Short mmCIF file of C-alpha atoms and ligand atoms in Angstrom, two decimals:
data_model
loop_
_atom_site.label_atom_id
_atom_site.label_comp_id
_atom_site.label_asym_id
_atom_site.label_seq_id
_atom_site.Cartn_x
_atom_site.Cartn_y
_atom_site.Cartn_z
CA UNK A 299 -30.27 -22.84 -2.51
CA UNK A 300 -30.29 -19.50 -1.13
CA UNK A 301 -27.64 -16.96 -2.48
CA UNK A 302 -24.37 -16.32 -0.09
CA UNK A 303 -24.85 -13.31 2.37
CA UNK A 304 -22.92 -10.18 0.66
CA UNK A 305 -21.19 -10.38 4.17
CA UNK A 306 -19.31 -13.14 4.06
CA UNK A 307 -18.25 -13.48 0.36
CA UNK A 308 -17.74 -16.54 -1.40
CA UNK A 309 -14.25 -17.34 -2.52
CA UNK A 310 -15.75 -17.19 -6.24
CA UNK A 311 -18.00 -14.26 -5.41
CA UNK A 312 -15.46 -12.21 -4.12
CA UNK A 313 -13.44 -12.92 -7.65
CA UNK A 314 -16.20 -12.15 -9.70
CA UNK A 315 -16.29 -8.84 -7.81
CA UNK A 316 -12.56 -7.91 -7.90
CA UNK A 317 -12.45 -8.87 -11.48
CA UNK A 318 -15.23 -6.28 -11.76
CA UNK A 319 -13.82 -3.68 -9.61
CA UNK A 320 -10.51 -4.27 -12.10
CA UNK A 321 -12.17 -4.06 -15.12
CA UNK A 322 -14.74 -0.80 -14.29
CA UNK A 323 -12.73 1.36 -11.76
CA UNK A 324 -9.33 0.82 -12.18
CA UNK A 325 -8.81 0.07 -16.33
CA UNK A 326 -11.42 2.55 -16.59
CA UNK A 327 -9.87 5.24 -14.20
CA UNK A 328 -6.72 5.25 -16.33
CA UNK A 329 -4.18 2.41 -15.12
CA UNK A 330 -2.84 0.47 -18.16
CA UNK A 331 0.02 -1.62 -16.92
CA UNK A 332 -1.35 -5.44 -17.46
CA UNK A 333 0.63 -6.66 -14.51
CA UNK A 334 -0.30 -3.60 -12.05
CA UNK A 335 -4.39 -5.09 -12.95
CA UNK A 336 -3.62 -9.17 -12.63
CA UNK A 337 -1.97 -8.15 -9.27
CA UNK A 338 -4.97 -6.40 -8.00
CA UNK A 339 -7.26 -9.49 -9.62
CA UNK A 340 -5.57 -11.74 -7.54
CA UNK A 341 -4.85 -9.53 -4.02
CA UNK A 342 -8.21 -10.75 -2.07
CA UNK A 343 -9.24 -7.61 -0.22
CA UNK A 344 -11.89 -8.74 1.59
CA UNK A 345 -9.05 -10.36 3.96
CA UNK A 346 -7.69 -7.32 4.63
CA UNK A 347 -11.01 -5.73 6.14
CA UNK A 348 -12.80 -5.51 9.36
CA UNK A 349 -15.81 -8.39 9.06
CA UNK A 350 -18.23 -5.37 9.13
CA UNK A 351 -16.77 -3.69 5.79
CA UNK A 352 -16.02 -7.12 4.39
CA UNK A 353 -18.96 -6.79 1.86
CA UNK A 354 -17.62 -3.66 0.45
CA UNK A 355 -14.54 -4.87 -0.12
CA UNK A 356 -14.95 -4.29 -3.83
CA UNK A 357 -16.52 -0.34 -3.81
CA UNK A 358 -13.74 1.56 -5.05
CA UNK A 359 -13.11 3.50 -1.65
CA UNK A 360 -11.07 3.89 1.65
CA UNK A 361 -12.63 1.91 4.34
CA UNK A 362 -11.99 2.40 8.12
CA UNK A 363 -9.70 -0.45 9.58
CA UNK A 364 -8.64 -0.46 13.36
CA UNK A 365 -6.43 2.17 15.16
CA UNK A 366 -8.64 5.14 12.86
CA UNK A 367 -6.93 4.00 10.04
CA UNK A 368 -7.92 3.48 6.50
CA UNK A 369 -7.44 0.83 3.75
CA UNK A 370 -6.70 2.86 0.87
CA UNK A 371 -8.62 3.11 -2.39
CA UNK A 372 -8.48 0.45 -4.96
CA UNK A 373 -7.86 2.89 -7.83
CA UNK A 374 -5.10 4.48 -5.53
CA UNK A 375 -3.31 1.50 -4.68
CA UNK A 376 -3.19 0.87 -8.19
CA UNK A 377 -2.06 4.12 -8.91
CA UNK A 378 0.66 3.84 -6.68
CA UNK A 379 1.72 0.58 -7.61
CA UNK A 380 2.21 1.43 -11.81
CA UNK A 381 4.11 4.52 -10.90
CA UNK A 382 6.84 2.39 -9.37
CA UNK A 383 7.34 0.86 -12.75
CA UNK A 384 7.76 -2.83 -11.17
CA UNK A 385 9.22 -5.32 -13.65
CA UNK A 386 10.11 -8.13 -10.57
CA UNK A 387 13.23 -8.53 -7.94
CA UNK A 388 13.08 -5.00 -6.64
CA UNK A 389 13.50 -4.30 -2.70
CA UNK A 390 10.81 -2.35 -1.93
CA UNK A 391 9.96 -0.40 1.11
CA UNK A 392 6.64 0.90 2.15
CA UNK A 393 5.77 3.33 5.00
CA UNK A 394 2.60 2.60 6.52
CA UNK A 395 1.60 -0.77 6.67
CA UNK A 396 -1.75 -0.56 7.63
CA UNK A 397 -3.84 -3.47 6.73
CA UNK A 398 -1.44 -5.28 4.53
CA UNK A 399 -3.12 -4.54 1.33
CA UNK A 400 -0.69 -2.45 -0.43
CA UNK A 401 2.16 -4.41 0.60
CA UNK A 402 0.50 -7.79 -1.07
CA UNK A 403 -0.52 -5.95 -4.07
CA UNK A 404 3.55 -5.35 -3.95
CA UNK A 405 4.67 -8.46 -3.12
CA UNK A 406 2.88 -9.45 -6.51
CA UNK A 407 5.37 -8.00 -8.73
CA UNK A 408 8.67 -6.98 -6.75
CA UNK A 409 10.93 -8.92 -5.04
CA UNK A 410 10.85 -8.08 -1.44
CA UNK A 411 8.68 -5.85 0.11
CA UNK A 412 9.49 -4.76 3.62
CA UNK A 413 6.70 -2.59 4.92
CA UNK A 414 6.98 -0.24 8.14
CA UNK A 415 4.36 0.20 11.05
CA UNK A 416 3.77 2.36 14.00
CA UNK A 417 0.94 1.00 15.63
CA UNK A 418 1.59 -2.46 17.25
CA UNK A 419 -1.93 -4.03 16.69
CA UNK A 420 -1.71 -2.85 13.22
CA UNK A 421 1.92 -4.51 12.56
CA UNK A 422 0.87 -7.54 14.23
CA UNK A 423 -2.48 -8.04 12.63
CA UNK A 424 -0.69 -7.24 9.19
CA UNK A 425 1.96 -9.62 9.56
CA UNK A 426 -0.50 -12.61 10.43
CA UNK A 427 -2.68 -11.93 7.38
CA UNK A 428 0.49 -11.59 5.00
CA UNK A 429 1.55 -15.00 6.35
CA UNK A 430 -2.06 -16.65 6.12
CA UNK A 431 -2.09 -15.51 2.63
CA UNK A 432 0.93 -16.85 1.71
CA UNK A 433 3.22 -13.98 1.08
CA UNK A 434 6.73 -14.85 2.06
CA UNK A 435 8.38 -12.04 0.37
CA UNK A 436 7.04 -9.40 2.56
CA UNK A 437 8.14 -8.26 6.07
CA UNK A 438 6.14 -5.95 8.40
CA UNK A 439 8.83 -3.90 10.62
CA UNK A 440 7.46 -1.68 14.20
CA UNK A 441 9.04 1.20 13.66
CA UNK A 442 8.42 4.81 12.62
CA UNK A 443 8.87 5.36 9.13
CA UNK A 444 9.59 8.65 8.84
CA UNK A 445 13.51 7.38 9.26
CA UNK A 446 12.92 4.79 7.05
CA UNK A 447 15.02 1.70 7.60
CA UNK A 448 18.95 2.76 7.37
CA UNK A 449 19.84 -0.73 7.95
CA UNK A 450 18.78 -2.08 4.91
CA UNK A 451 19.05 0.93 2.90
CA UNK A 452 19.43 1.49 -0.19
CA UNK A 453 15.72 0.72 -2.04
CA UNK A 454 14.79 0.08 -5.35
CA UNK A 455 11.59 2.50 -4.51
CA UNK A 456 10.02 3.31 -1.68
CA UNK A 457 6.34 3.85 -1.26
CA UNK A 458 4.47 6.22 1.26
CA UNK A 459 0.91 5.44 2.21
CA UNK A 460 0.68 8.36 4.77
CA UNK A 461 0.80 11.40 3.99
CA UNK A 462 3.47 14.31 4.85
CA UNK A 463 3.21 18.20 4.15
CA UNK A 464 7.31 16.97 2.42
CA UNK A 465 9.00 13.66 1.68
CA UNK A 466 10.99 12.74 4.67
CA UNK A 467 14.71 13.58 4.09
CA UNK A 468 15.51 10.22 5.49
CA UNK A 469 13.71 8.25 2.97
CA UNK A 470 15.33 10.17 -0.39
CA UNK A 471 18.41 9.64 0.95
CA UNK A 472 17.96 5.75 1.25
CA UNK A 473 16.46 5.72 -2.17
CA UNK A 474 19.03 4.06 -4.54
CA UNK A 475 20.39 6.10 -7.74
CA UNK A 476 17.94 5.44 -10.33
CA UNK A 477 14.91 4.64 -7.75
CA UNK A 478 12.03 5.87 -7.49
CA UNK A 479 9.25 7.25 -4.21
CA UNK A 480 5.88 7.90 -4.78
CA UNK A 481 3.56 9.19 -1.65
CA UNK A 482 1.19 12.14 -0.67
CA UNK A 483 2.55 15.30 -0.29
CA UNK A 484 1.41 18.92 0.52
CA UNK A 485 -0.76 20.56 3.17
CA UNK A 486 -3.55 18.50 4.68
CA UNK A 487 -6.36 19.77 2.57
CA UNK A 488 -4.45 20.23 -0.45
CA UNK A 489 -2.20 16.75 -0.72
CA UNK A 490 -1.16 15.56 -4.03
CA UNK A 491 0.16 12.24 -4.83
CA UNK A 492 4.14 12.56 -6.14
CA UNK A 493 6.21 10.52 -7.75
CA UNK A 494 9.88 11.20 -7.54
CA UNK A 495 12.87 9.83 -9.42
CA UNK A 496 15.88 10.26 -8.00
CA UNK A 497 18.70 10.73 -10.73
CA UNK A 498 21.87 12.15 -11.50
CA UNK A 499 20.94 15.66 -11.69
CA UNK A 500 18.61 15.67 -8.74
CA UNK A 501 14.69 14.76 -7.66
CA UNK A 502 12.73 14.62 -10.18
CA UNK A 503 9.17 15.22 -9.35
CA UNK A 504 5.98 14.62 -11.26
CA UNK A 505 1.95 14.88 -9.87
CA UNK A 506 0.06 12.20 -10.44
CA UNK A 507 -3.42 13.55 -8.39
CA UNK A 508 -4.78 15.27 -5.74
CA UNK A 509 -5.70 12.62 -2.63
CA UNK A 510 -6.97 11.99 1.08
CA UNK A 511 -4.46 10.28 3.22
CA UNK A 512 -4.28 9.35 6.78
CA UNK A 513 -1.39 11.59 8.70
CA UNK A 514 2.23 10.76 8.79
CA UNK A 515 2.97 10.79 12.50
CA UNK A 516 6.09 10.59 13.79
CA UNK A 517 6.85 9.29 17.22
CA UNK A 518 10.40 9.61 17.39
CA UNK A 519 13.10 12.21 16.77
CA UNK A 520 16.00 9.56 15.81
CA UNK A 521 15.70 5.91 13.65
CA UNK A 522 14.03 3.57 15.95
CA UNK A 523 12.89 -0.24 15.08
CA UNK A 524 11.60 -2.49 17.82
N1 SAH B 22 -1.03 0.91 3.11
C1 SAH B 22 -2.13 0.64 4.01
C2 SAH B 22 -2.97 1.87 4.30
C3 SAH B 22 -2.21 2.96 4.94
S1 SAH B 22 -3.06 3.93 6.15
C4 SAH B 22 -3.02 -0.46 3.53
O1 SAH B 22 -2.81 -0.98 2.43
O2 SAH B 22 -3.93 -0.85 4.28
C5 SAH B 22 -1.60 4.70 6.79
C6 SAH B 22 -0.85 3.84 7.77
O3 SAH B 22 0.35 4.53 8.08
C7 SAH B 22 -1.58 3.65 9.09
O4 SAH B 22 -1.65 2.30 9.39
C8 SAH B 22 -0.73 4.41 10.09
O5 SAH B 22 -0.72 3.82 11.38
C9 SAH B 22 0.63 4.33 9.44
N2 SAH B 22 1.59 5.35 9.86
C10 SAH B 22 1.37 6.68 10.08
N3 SAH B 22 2.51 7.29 10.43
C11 SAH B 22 3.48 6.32 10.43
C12 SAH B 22 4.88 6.33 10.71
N4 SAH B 22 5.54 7.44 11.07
N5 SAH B 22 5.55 5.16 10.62
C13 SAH B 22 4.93 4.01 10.28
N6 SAH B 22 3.61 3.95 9.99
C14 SAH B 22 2.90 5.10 10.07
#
């Protein structure tokens, strides 16, 4: 029998390869929370690729996806998804839907996960795939994020997966008391990933690492969902 092509993964291949990619790149680079690593040993991201990456699904790096946009990296994602602290039934809203990726990872361990899109093809293609997969708790929204969603405001956290020389005012303010944002923040060449709590006293900010996002772009100069 001759072994499967590494381009079209076998269901079981492709687990034995995330279960890898759990065990040497993301316990390894540092993330600890047991239910941040089963989410990302069950998320298959090989369906979130173009058929042409779909063999690297499992190299821990950003991969091009349509619209010159990028699937982040695993380690990233995963970094991202333990500093929300997610212990189930939070709202959660994500800016920057992309290929769908981060918002199944989410949908793993929060309640609801409605995730936020500029680019039509991107929404569309998103929402299909969450939907094939079987992911019922999350919604892909058109609509520049930068605003966030008012509507539906407030969020138990809010993650950013574009990145933003500042956090959007828009998005603390629809952060509940309590919440917390994490995203990539700074100049272009010099962005660091943030986490901020929003308390009492004010934003509290800590730095988790330095990173490589796509841009935050911003269509729009007042809340717009279509
Ligand atoms: N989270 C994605 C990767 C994000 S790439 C994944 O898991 O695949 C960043 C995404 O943010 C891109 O798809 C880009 O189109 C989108 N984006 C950029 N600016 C945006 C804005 N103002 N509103 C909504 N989405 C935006």
């Amino acid at each position: 029998m001759s072994p499967p092509t590494s381009r079209q993964p076998t269901p079981n291949h492709a687990r034995q390869r995330r279960l890898a990619m759990v065990a040497h790149d993301l316990r390894r680079g540092g993330i600890r929370d047991e239910s941040v690593l089963a989410a990302m040993a069950r998320v298959p991201r090989e369906e979130f690729l173009p058929d042409e990456f779909r063999s690297q699904a499992y190299d821990n790096c950003a991969l091009p996806i349509a619209c010159g946009q990028t699937i982040s990296q695993p380690l990233i994602v995963a970094m991202m998804t333990e500093a929300l602290k997610l212990r189930g039934g939070e709202r959660v809203l994500e800016i920057g839907a992309g290929s769908g990726y981060q918002a199944a990872v989410l949908a793993e361990l929060a309640g609801e996960v409605i995730s936020l899109e500029r680019h039509p093809e991107l929404a569309e293609a998103a929402r299909r795939r969450l939907q094939r997969l079987g992911y019922e708790n999350v919604r892909v929204v058109l609509a520049d994020g930068s605003w966030g969603l008012p509507d539906e405001a407030p969020f138990d956290c809010i993650i950013v997966t574009a990145a933003a020389e500042s956090c959007p005012p828009a998005l603390l303010e629809q952060l509940r008391m309590g919440g917390r944002l994490v995203g990539p923040f700074g100049p272009a060449d010099a962005q660091v990933l943030q986490v901020i709590k929003k308390t009492p006293a004010g934003f509290a900010i800590s730095k988790l690492t330095s990173c490589r996002f796509v841009p935050l772009v911003s269509d729009s100069s007042a809340p717009r969902r279509r």
